[in-house]
Short mmCIF file of C-alpha atoms in Angstrom, two decimals:
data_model
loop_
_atom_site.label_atom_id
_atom_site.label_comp_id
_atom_site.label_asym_id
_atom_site.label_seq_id
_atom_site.Cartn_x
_atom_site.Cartn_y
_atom_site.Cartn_z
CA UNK A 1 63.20 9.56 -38.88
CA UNK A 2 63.69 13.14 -39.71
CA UNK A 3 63.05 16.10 -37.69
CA UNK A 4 61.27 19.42 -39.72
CA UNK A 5 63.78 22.04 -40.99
CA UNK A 6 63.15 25.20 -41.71
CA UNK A 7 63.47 25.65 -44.75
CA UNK A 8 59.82 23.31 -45.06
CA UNK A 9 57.73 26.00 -43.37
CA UNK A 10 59.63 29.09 -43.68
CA UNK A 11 58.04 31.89 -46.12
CA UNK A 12 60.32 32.39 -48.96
CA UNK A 13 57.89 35.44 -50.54
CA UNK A 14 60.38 37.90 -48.57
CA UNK A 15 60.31 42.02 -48.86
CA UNK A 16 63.72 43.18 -47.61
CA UNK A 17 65.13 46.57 -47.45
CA UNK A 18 68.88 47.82 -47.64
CA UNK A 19 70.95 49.76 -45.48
CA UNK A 20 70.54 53.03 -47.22
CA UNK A 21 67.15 52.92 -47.42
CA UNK A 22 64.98 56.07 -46.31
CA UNK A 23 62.93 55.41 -43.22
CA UNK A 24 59.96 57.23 -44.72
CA UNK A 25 60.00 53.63 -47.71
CA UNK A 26 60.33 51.64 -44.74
CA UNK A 27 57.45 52.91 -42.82
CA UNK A 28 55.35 52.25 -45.79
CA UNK A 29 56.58 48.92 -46.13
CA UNK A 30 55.73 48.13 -42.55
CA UNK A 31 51.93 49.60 -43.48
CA UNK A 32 51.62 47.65 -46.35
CA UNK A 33 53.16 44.14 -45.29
CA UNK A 34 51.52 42.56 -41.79
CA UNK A 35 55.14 42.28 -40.04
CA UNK A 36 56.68 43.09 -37.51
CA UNK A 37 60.06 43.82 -39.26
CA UNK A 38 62.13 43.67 -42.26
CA UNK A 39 65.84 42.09 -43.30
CA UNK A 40 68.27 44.20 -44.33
CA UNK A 41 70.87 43.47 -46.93
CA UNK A 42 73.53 44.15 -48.36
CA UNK A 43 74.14 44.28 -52.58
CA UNK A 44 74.68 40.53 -52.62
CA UNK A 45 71.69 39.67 -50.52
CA UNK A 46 73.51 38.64 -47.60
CA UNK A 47 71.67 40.10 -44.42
CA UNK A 48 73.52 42.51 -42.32
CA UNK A 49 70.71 43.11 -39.90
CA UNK A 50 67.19 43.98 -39.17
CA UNK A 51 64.89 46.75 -38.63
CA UNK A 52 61.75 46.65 -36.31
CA UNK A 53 58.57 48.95 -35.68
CA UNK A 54 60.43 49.03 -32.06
CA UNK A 55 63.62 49.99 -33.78
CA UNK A 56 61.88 52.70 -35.48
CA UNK A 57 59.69 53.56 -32.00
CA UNK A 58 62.24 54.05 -29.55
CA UNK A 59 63.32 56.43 -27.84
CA UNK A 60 60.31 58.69 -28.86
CA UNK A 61 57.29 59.51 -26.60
CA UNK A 62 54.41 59.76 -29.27
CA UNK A 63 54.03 57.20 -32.18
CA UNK A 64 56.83 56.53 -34.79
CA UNK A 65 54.95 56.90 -37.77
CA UNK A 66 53.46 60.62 -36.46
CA UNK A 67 56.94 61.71 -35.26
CA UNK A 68 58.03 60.57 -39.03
CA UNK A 69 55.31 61.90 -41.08
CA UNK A 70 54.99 65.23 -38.77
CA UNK A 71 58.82 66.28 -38.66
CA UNK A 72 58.67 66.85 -34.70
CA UNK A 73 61.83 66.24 -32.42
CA UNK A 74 62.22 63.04 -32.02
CA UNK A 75 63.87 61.11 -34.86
CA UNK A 76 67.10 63.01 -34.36
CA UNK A 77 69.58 62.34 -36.99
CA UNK A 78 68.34 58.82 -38.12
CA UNK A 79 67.34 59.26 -41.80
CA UNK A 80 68.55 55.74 -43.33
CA UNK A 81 67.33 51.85 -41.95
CA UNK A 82 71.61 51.57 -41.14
CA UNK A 83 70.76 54.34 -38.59
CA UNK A 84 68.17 52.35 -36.85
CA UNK A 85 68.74 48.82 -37.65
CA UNK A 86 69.78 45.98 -34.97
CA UNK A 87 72.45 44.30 -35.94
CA UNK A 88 73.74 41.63 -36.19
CA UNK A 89 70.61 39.84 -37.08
CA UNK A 90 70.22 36.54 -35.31
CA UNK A 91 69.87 34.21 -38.63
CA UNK A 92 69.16 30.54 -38.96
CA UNK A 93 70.13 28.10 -41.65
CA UNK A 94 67.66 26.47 -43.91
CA UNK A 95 68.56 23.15 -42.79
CA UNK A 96 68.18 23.77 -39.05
CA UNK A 97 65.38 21.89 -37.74
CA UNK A 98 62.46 23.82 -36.14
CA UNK A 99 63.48 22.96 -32.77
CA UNK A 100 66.68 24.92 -33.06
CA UNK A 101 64.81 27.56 -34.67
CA UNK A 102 62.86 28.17 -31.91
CA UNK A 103 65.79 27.67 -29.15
CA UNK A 104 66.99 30.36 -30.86
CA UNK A 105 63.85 32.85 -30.77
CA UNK A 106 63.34 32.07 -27.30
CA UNK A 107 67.57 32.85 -26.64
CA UNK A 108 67.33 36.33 -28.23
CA UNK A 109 63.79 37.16 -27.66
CA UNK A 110 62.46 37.96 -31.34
CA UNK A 111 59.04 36.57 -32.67
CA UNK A 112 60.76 35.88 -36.86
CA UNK A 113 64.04 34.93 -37.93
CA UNK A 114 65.60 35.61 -41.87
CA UNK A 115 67.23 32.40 -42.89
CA UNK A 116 69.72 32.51 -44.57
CA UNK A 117 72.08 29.90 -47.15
CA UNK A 118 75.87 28.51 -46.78
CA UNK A 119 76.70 32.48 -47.93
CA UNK A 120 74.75 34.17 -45.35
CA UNK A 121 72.05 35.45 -48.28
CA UNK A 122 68.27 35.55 -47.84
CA UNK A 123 66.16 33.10 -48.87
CA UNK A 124 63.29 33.15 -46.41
CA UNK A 125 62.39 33.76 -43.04
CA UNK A 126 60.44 31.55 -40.36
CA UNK A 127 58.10 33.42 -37.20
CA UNK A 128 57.26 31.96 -34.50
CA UNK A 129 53.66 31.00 -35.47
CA UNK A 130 55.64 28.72 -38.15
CA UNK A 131 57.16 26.94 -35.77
CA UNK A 132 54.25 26.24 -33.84
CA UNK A 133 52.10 25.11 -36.47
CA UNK A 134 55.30 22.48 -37.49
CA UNK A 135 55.34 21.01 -33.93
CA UNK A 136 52.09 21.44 -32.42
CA UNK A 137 51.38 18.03 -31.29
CA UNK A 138 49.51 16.05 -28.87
CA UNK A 139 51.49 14.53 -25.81
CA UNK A 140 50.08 11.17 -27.04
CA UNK A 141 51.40 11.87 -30.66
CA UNK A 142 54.65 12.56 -29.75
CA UNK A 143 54.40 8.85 -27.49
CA UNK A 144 53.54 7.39 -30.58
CA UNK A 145 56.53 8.62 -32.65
CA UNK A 146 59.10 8.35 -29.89
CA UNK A 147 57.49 4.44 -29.84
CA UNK A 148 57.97 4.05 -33.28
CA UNK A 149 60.65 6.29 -34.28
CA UNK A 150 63.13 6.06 -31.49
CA UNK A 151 62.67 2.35 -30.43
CA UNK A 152 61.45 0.86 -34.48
CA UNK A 153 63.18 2.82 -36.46
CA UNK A 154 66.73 3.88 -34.26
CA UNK A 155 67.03 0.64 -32.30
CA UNK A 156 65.66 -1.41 -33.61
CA UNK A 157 63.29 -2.62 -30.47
CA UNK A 158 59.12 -3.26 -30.17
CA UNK A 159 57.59 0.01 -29.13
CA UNK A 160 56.84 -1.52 -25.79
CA UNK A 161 60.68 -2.23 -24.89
CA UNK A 162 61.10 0.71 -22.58
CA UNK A 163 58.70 3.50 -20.29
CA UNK A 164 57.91 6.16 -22.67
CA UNK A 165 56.18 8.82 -20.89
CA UNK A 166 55.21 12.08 -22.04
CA UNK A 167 53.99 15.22 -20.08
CA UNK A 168 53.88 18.70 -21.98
CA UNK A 169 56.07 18.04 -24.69
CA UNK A 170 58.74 16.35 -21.75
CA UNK A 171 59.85 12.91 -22.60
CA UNK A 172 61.23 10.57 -20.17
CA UNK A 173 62.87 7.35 -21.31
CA UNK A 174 62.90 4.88 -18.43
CA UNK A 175 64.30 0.68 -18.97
CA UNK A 176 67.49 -0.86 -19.43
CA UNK A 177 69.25 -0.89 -23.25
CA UNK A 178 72.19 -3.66 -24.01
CA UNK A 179 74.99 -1.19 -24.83
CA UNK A 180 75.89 2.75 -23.57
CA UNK A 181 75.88 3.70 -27.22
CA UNK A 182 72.16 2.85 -27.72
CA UNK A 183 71.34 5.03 -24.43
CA UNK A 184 72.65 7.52 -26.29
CA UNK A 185 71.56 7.19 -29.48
CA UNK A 186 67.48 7.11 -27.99
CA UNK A 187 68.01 10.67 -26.08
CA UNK A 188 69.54 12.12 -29.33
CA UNK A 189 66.64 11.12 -31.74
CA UNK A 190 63.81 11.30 -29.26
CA UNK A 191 65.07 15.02 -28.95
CA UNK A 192 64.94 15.51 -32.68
CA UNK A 193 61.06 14.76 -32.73
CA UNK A 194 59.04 17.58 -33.50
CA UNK A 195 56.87 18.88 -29.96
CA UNK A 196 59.47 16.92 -27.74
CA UNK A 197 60.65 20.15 -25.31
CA UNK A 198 62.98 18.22 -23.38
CA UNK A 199 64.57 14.99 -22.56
CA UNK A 200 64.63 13.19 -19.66
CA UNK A 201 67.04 10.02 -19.76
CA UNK A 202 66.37 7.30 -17.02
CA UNK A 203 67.57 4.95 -19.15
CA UNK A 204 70.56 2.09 -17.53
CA UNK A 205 72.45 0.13 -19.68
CA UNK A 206 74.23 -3.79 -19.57
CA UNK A 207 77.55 -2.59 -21.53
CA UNK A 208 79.69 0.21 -22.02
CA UNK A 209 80.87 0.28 -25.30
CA UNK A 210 81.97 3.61 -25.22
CA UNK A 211 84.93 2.89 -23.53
CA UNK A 212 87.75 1.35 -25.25
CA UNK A 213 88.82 -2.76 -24.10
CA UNK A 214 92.01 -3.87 -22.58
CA UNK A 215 92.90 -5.49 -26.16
CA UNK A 216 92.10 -1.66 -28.12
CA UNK A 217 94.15 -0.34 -25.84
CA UNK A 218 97.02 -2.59 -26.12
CA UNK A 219 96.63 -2.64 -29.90
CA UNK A 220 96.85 0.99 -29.69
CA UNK A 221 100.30 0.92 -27.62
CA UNK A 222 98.30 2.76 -24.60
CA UNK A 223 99.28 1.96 -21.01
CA UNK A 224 96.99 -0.72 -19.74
CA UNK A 225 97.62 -1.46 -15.61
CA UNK A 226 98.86 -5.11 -15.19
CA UNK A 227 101.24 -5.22 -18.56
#
């Protein structure tokens, strides 16, 4: 089982701008792409922050691209995308799964996100209709996976060994599993599942193997009460 990363639905055809570049080129990069805003980066395509139609926008009362294009009050000194830009940009790995790409949206309010490599350089960026297309599922799909993901593939059960219910993208896992370890091995993957919002452990357990026995801990010279 393997959740969707980013990098597998992110758009990698990417028009960036740099930090000296004239508003004016950004403006017309804004008309001519359908986004909402641009990367910026640096020589070595690492992003140092982004620029936004409400980056351009604020403070001024009347339209940014009239205030621009008219030379009225408004723009003050801001000339270059480094005067204007938000940084730093909120990035997200390749590798991140589309789950944490959208925790993250949601955290810092913004609709795309650039991703970025190991180096911190460009090589894509994901919205937030991305995301949704990766995880839009059914409440009964994502029963279906948790059945056979989660209890199949993770531990190795039938798919009818535990509750499984699913309201709104809200798993709950309700039964009894033979060790701690397995408790916590279901939350973890049924929360990797792409569409799963949340998860909601009801689960018991027979053993704890999480804790260590009286013969571990006397092997590992740790005070044991009663020796």
């Amino acid at each position: 089982m393997k959740a969707t990363e980013v990098g597998a639905v992110m758009t990698t055809d990417v028009v960036t701008v740099a930090h000296g570049t004239p508003l004016e080129d950004v403006v017309r990069a804004l008309a001519e792409h359908p986004v909402g805003g641009l990367p910026v980066t640096d020589d070595e395509d690492r992003v140092i922050g982004v620029v936004s139609t409400s980056d351009l926008a604020r403070p001024r009362p009347r339209p940014w691209w009239v205030l621009l294009f008219s030379g009225m009050p408004g723009l003050g000194r801001a000339r270059t995308v480094g005067d204007v830009m938000t940084a730093p940009a909120v990035t997200v790995g390749a590798r991140a799964t589309v789950t944490e790409a959208s925790w993250l949206m949601t955290g810092h309010g913004v609709e795309r996100l650039p991703v970025v490599d190991e180096e911190e350089r460009i090589v894509g960026v994901v919205t937030r209709g991305d995301l949704l297309r990766a995880v839009l599922r059914t409440d009964g799909d994502i029963e279906r996976a948790v059945r056979r993901d989660v209890l199949g593939t993770t531990l190795w059960l039938t798919p009818r060994a535990l509750a499984v219910a699913v309201e709104d993208g809200v798993v709950t896992l309700t039964g009894k599993l033979e060790r701690r370890s397995d408790v916590d091995a279901a939350v973890r993957a049924a929360s990797r599942i792409d569409g799963v919002v949340a998860v909601v452990d009801q689960l018991s357990y027979r053993v704890d193997d999480t804790r260590p026995t009286r013969a571990a801990a006397v092997e590992a010279g740790e005070s044991v009460a009663g020796t």
